[in-house]
């Protein structure tokens, strides 16, 4: 019935994709391809702190163009709809230039301009983990269903994992619009434990999210106990959960207009090459 309903609605559907784990022991990958600024590179390198001694290195060159297109991205050749997406990665480090504007992202994404849910906006199926290198203790969790030139639809949670602080959990309809605070099943858990010493840019951590038609749950694995720390267990309206098969991506890029509240001047381009490292990437339908 789900496939028939989707067909009637015009939603782009694909056959269920097979599970995979990419250990990045060699490059290129059979699952992903690379794109971005000409001076940026992706390759497999020896890396301490990984499970097999190697990692995918995403190199962002000095003084790159701002925006995703000026960065370096790994995108899956296939699209995936529902399942568990996980990675173990270390984000870019800006400790030698604290006001650098760099984003590291691990996420799903699909937008072909179609309005499959019929709400007058282009569908934008996207589920994000993102970090700003100027404040590597903070995690941005975001889920989009629509994105147009003047309006969009997204839910977002911002948290400091090192202190266990939830900064906000909101619904937005534009970047200039006010936060509409979420409550009830859209705001679970209402507290998170602190992960002492957490810094996304100095060590590899395992992150993941499980995406279903009615629920999306984000987590991080405690590096010592191996237990999952639930960061957000979103169980809100299905209309706020992406429904389209999406690509699986990891990237790092320069932002000149997105800054953390603690560093409002963090828009500088990197003055030397910066690197993100991915130990492994996996998907289970």
PDB file of N, CA and C in Angstrom, residues 109-111 115 117-128 141-156 170-178 180 182 186 232 234 237-243:
ATOM      1  N   UNK A 109      20.056  13.846   1.774  1.00  0.00           N
ATOM      2  CA  UNK A 109      19.563  15.001   1.023  1.00  0.00           C
ATOM      3  C   UNK A 109      18.993  14.573  -0.329  1.00  0.00           C
ATOM      4  N   UNK A 110      17.838  15.176  -0.676  1.00  0.00           N
ATOM      5  CA  UNK A 110      17.294  15.049  -2.031  1.00  0.00           C
ATOM      6  C   UNK A 110      16.378  16.235  -2.299  1.00  0.00           C
ATOM      7  N   UNK A 111      16.609  16.888  -3.439  1.00  0.00           N
ATOM      8  CA  UNK A 111      15.754  17.993  -3.878  1.00  0.00           C
ATOM      9  C   UNK A 111      15.876  18.097  -5.390  1.00  0.00           C
ATOM     10  N   UNK A 115       7.305  19.232  -6.054  1.00  0.00           N
ATOM     11  CA  UNK A 115       6.475  19.472  -4.864  1.00  0.00           C
ATOM     12  C   UNK A 115       5.586  18.253  -4.667  1.00  0.00           C
ATOM     13  N   UNK A 117       4.638  16.720  -1.899  1.00  0.00           N
ATOM     14  CA  UNK A 117       3.663  16.758  -0.803  1.00  0.00           C
ATOM     15  C   UNK A 117       2.583  17.813  -1.031  1.00  0.00           C
ATOM     16  N   UNK A 118       2.660  18.561  -2.133  1.00  0.00           N
ATOM     17  CA  UNK A 118       1.585  19.451  -2.543  1.00  0.00           C
ATOM     18  C   UNK A 118       1.344  20.654  -1.672  1.00  0.00           C
ATOM     19  N   UNK A 119       2.386  21.138  -0.975  1.00  0.00           N
ATOM     20  CA  UNK A 119       2.169  22.296  -0.105  1.00  0.00           C
ATOM     21  C   UNK A 119       2.647  23.608  -0.726  1.00  0.00           C
ATOM     22  N   UNK A 120       2.968  23.586  -2.019  1.00  0.00           N
ATOM     23  CA  UNK A 120       3.355  24.801  -2.709  1.00  0.00           C
ATOM     24  C   UNK A 120       4.827  25.143  -2.648  1.00  0.00           C
ATOM     25  N   UNK A 121       5.639  24.312  -1.988  1.00  0.00           N
ATOM     26  CA  UNK A 121       7.081  24.521  -1.893  1.00  0.00           C
ATOM     27  C   UNK A 121       7.809  23.314  -2.469  1.00  0.00           C
ATOM     28  N   UNK A 122       8.986  23.504  -3.073  1.00  0.00           N
ATOM     29  CA  UNK A 122       9.772  22.353  -3.519  1.00  0.00           C
ATOM     30  C   UNK A 122      10.148  21.467  -2.338  1.00  0.00           C
ATOM     31  N   UNK A 123       9.963  20.168  -2.489  1.00  0.00           N
ATOM     32  CA  UNK A 123      10.356  19.240  -1.432  1.00  0.00           C
ATOM     33  C   UNK A 123      11.869  19.287  -1.236  1.00  0.00           C
ATOM     34  N   UNK A 124      12.284  19.199   0.015  1.00  0.00           N
ATOM     35  CA  UNK A 124      13.704  19.147   0.365  1.00  0.00           C
ATOM     36  C   UNK A 124      13.849  18.102   1.465  1.00  0.00           C
ATOM     37  N   UNK A 125      14.118  16.880   1.066  1.00  0.00           N
ATOM     38  CA  UNK A 125      14.256  15.793   2.044  1.00  0.00           C
ATOM     39  C   UNK A 125      15.673  15.826   2.593  1.00  0.00           C
ATOM     40  N   UNK A 126      15.813  16.175   3.863  1.00  0.00           N
ATOM     41  CA  UNK A 126      17.149  16.375   4.435  1.00  0.00           C
ATOM     42  C   UNK A 126      17.128  16.126   5.937  1.00  0.00           C
ATOM     43  N   UNK A 127      18.072  15.309   6.397  1.00  0.00           N
ATOM     44  CA  UNK A 127      18.260  15.039   7.827  1.00  0.00           C
ATOM     45  C   UNK A 127      19.736  15.247   8.114  1.00  0.00           C
ATOM     46  N   UNK A 128      20.046  16.147   9.055  1.00  0.00           N
ATOM     47  CA  UNK A 128      21.422  16.620   9.242  1.00  0.00           C
ATOM     48  C   UNK A 128      21.984  16.385  10.630  1.00  0.00           C
ATOM     49  N   UNK A 141      21.255  19.670  14.831  1.00  0.00           N
ATOM     50  CA  UNK A 141      20.431  18.609  14.261  1.00  0.00           C
ATOM     51  C   UNK A 141      19.265  19.281  13.548  1.00  0.00           C
ATOM     52  N   UNK A 142      19.094  18.973  12.278  1.00  0.00           N
ATOM     53  CA  UNK A 142      18.067  19.658  11.494  1.00  0.00           C
ATOM     54  C   UNK A 142      17.379  18.675  10.562  1.00  0.00           C
ATOM     55  N   UNK A 143      16.099  18.909  10.333  1.00  0.00           N
ATOM     56  CA  UNK A 143      15.326  18.088   9.405  1.00  0.00           C
ATOM     57  C   UNK A 143      14.449  19.004   8.568  1.00  0.00           C
ATOM     58  N   UNK A 144      14.658  18.974   7.252  1.00  0.00           N
ATOM     59  CA  UNK A 144      13.869  19.755   6.302  1.00  0.00           C
ATOM     60  C   UNK A 144      12.897  18.842   5.566  1.00  0.00           C
ATOM     61  N   UNK A 145      11.738  19.398   5.229  1.00  0.00           N
ATOM     62  CA  UNK A 145      10.822  18.743   4.293  1.00  0.00           C
ATOM     63  C   UNK A 145      10.629  19.561   3.027  1.00  0.00           C
ATOM     64  N   UNK A 146      10.860  20.879   3.097  1.00  0.00           N
ATOM     65  CA  UNK A 146      10.629  21.770   1.958  1.00  0.00           C
ATOM     66  C   UNK A 146      11.649  22.896   1.981  1.00  0.00           C
ATOM     67  N   UNK A 147      12.002  23.370   0.762  1.00  0.00           N
ATOM     68  CA  UNK A 147      12.919  24.506   0.689  1.00  0.00           C
ATOM     69  C   UNK A 147      12.668  25.262  -0.600  1.00  0.00           C
ATOM     70  N   UNK A 148      12.240  26.531  -0.470  1.00  0.00           N
ATOM     71  CA  UNK A 148      12.019  27.400  -1.613  1.00  0.00           C
ATOM     72  C   UNK A 148      12.814  28.671  -1.463  1.00  0.00           C
ATOM     73  N   UNK A 149      12.789  29.545  -2.453  1.00  0.00           N
ATOM     74  CA  UNK A 149      13.590  30.774  -2.405  1.00  0.00           C
ATOM     75  C   UNK A 149      13.197  31.723  -1.275  1.00  0.00           C
ATOM     76  N   UNK A 150      11.935  31.687  -0.849  1.00  0.00           N
ATOM     77  CA  UNK A 150      11.500  32.636   0.177  1.00  0.00           C
ATOM     78  C   UNK A 150      11.020  31.963   1.459  1.00  0.00           C
ATOM     79  N   UNK A 151      10.823  30.666   1.421  1.00  0.00           N
ATOM     80  CA  UNK A 151      10.279  29.972   2.595  1.00  0.00           C
ATOM     81  C   UNK A 151      10.729  28.528   2.587  1.00  0.00           C
ATOM     82  N   UNK A 152      10.727  27.924   3.761  1.00  0.00           N
ATOM     83  CA  UNK A 152      11.036  26.503   3.867  1.00  0.00           C
ATOM     84  C   UNK A 152      10.302  25.927   5.074  1.00  0.00           C
ATOM     85  N   UNK A 153      10.481  24.652   5.313  1.00  0.00           N
ATOM     86  CA  UNK A 153       9.904  23.983   6.471  1.00  0.00           C
ATOM     87  C   UNK A 153      10.994  23.121   7.097  1.00  0.00           C
ATOM     88  N   UNK A 154      11.312  23.384   8.374  1.00  0.00           N
ATOM     89  CA  UNK A 154      12.338  22.593   9.049  1.00  0.00           C
ATOM     90  C   UNK A 154      12.095  22.567  10.549  1.00  0.00           C
ATOM     91  N   UNK A 155      12.579  21.511  11.168  1.00  0.00           N
ATOM     92  CA  UNK A 155      12.672  21.446  12.617  1.00  0.00           C
ATOM     93  C   UNK A 155      14.152  21.351  12.964  1.00  0.00           C
ATOM     94  N   UNK A 156      14.523  21.881  14.133  1.00  0.00           N
ATOM     95  CA  UNK A 156      15.938  21.988  14.462  1.00  0.00           C
ATOM     96  C   UNK A 156      16.154  21.885  15.964  1.00  0.00           C
ATOM     97  N   UNK A 170      13.189  23.792  17.817  1.00  0.00           N
ATOM     98  CA  UNK A 170      12.276  24.733  17.170  1.00  0.00           C
ATOM     99  C   UNK A 170      11.754  24.229  15.833  1.00  0.00           C
ATOM    100  N   UNK A 171      10.653  24.838  15.411  1.00  0.00           N
ATOM    101  CA  UNK A 171      10.133  24.715  14.054  1.00  0.00           C
ATOM    102  C   UNK A 171      10.279  26.069  13.381  1.00  0.00           C
ATOM    103  N   UNK A 172      10.723  26.068  12.102  1.00  0.00           N
ATOM    104  CA  UNK A 172      10.923  27.306  11.350  1.00  0.00           C
ATOM    105  C   UNK A 172      10.264  27.197   9.978  1.00  0.00           C
ATOM    106  N   UNK A 173       9.840  28.355   9.471  1.00  0.00           N
ATOM    107  CA  UNK A 173       9.318  28.425   8.117  1.00  0.00           C
ATOM    108  C   UNK A 173      10.137  29.353   7.230  1.00  0.00           C
ATOM    109  N   UNK A 174      11.204  29.957   7.776  1.00  0.00           N
ATOM    110  CA  UNK A 174      12.155  30.742   6.994  1.00  0.00           C
ATOM    111  C   UNK A 174      13.378  30.984   7.865  1.00  0.00           C
ATOM    112  N   UNK A 175      14.481  31.406   7.234  1.00  0.00           N
ATOM    113  CA  UNK A 175      15.687  31.693   8.009  1.00  0.00           C
ATOM    114  C   UNK A 175      15.534  32.960   8.839  1.00  0.00           C
ATOM    115  N   UNK A 176      14.675  33.875   8.397  1.00  0.00           N
ATOM    116  CA  UNK A 176      14.475  35.108   9.140  1.00  0.00           C
ATOM    117  C   UNK A 176      13.342  35.002  10.161  1.00  0.00           C
ATOM    118  N   UNK A 177      12.583  33.923  10.094  1.00  0.00           N
ATOM    119  CA  UNK A 177      11.448  33.756  10.994  1.00  0.00           C
ATOM    120  C   UNK A 177      11.868  33.363  12.398  1.00  0.00           C
ATOM    121  N   UNK A 178      10.994  33.627  13.337  1.00  0.00           N
ATOM    122  CA  UNK A 178      11.274  33.322  14.737  1.00  0.00           C
ATOM    123  C   UNK A 178      11.150  31.829  15.008  1.00  0.00           C
ATOM    124  N   UNK A 180       9.710  28.720  16.606  1.00  0.00           N
ATOM    125  CA  UNK A 180       8.467  28.270  17.214  1.00  0.00           C
ATOM    126  C   UNK A 180       8.824  27.069  18.096  1.00  0.00           C
ATOM    127  N   UNK A 182       9.260  23.762  20.162  1.00  0.00           N
ATOM    128  CA  UNK A 182       8.589  22.474  20.070  1.00  0.00           C
ATOM    129  C   UNK A 182       8.410  21.878  21.460  1.00  0.00           C
ATOM    130  N   UNK A 186       7.678  16.215  20.033  1.00  0.00           N
ATOM    131  CA  UNK A 186       8.668  16.846  19.155  1.00  0.00           C
ATOM    132  C   UNK A 186       9.886  17.326  19.941  1.00  0.00           C
ATOM    133  N   UNK A 232      18.142  13.427  20.145  1.00  0.00           N
ATOM    134  CA  UNK A 232      16.798  13.905  19.791  1.00  0.00           C
ATOM    135  C   UNK A 232      16.004  12.716  19.285  1.00  0.00           C
ATOM    136  N   UNK A 234      12.654  12.516  17.684  1.00  0.00           N
ATOM    137  CA  UNK A 234      11.558  13.294  17.135  1.00  0.00           C
ATOM    138  C   UNK A 234      10.409  12.387  16.717  1.00  0.00           C
ATOM    139  N   UNK A 237       4.549  15.335  13.828  1.00  0.00           N
ATOM    140  CA  UNK A 237       3.693  15.052  12.671  1.00  0.00           C
ATOM    141  C   UNK A 237       4.498  14.509  11.496  1.00  0.00           C
ATOM    142  N   UNK A 238       3.917  13.540  10.787  1.00  0.00           N
ATOM    143  CA  UNK A 238       4.588  12.956   9.632  1.00  0.00           C
ATOM    144  C   UNK A 238       4.900  14.006   8.572  1.00  0.00           C
ATOM    145  N   UNK A 239       4.115  15.081   8.525  1.00  0.00           N
ATOM    146  CA  UNK A 239       4.340  16.135   7.538  1.00  0.00           C
ATOM    147  C   UNK A 239       5.655  16.866   7.769  1.00  0.00           C
ATOM    148  N   UNK A 240       6.263  16.709   8.948  1.00  0.00           N
ATOM    149  CA  UNK A 240       7.534  17.357   9.246  1.00  0.00           C
ATOM    150  C   UNK A 240       8.713  16.385   9.132  1.00  0.00           C
ATOM    151  N   UNK A 241       8.455  15.180   8.602  1.00  0.00           N
ATOM    152  CA  UNK A 241       9.495  14.170   8.421  1.00  0.00           C
ATOM    153  C   UNK A 241       9.674  13.923   6.922  1.00  0.00           C
ATOM    154  N   UNK A 242      10.896  13.964   6.409  1.00  0.00           N
ATOM    155  CA  UNK A 242      11.113  13.734   4.977  1.00  0.00           C
ATOM    156  C   UNK A 242      10.552  12.386   4.529  1.00  0.00           C
ATOM    157  N   UNK A 243      10.065  12.352   3.279  1.00  0.00           N
ATOM    158  CA  UNK A 243       9.450  11.130   2.762  1.00  0.00           C
ATOM    159  C   UNK A 243      10.096  10.634   1.474  1.00  0.00           C
TER     160      UNK A 243
END
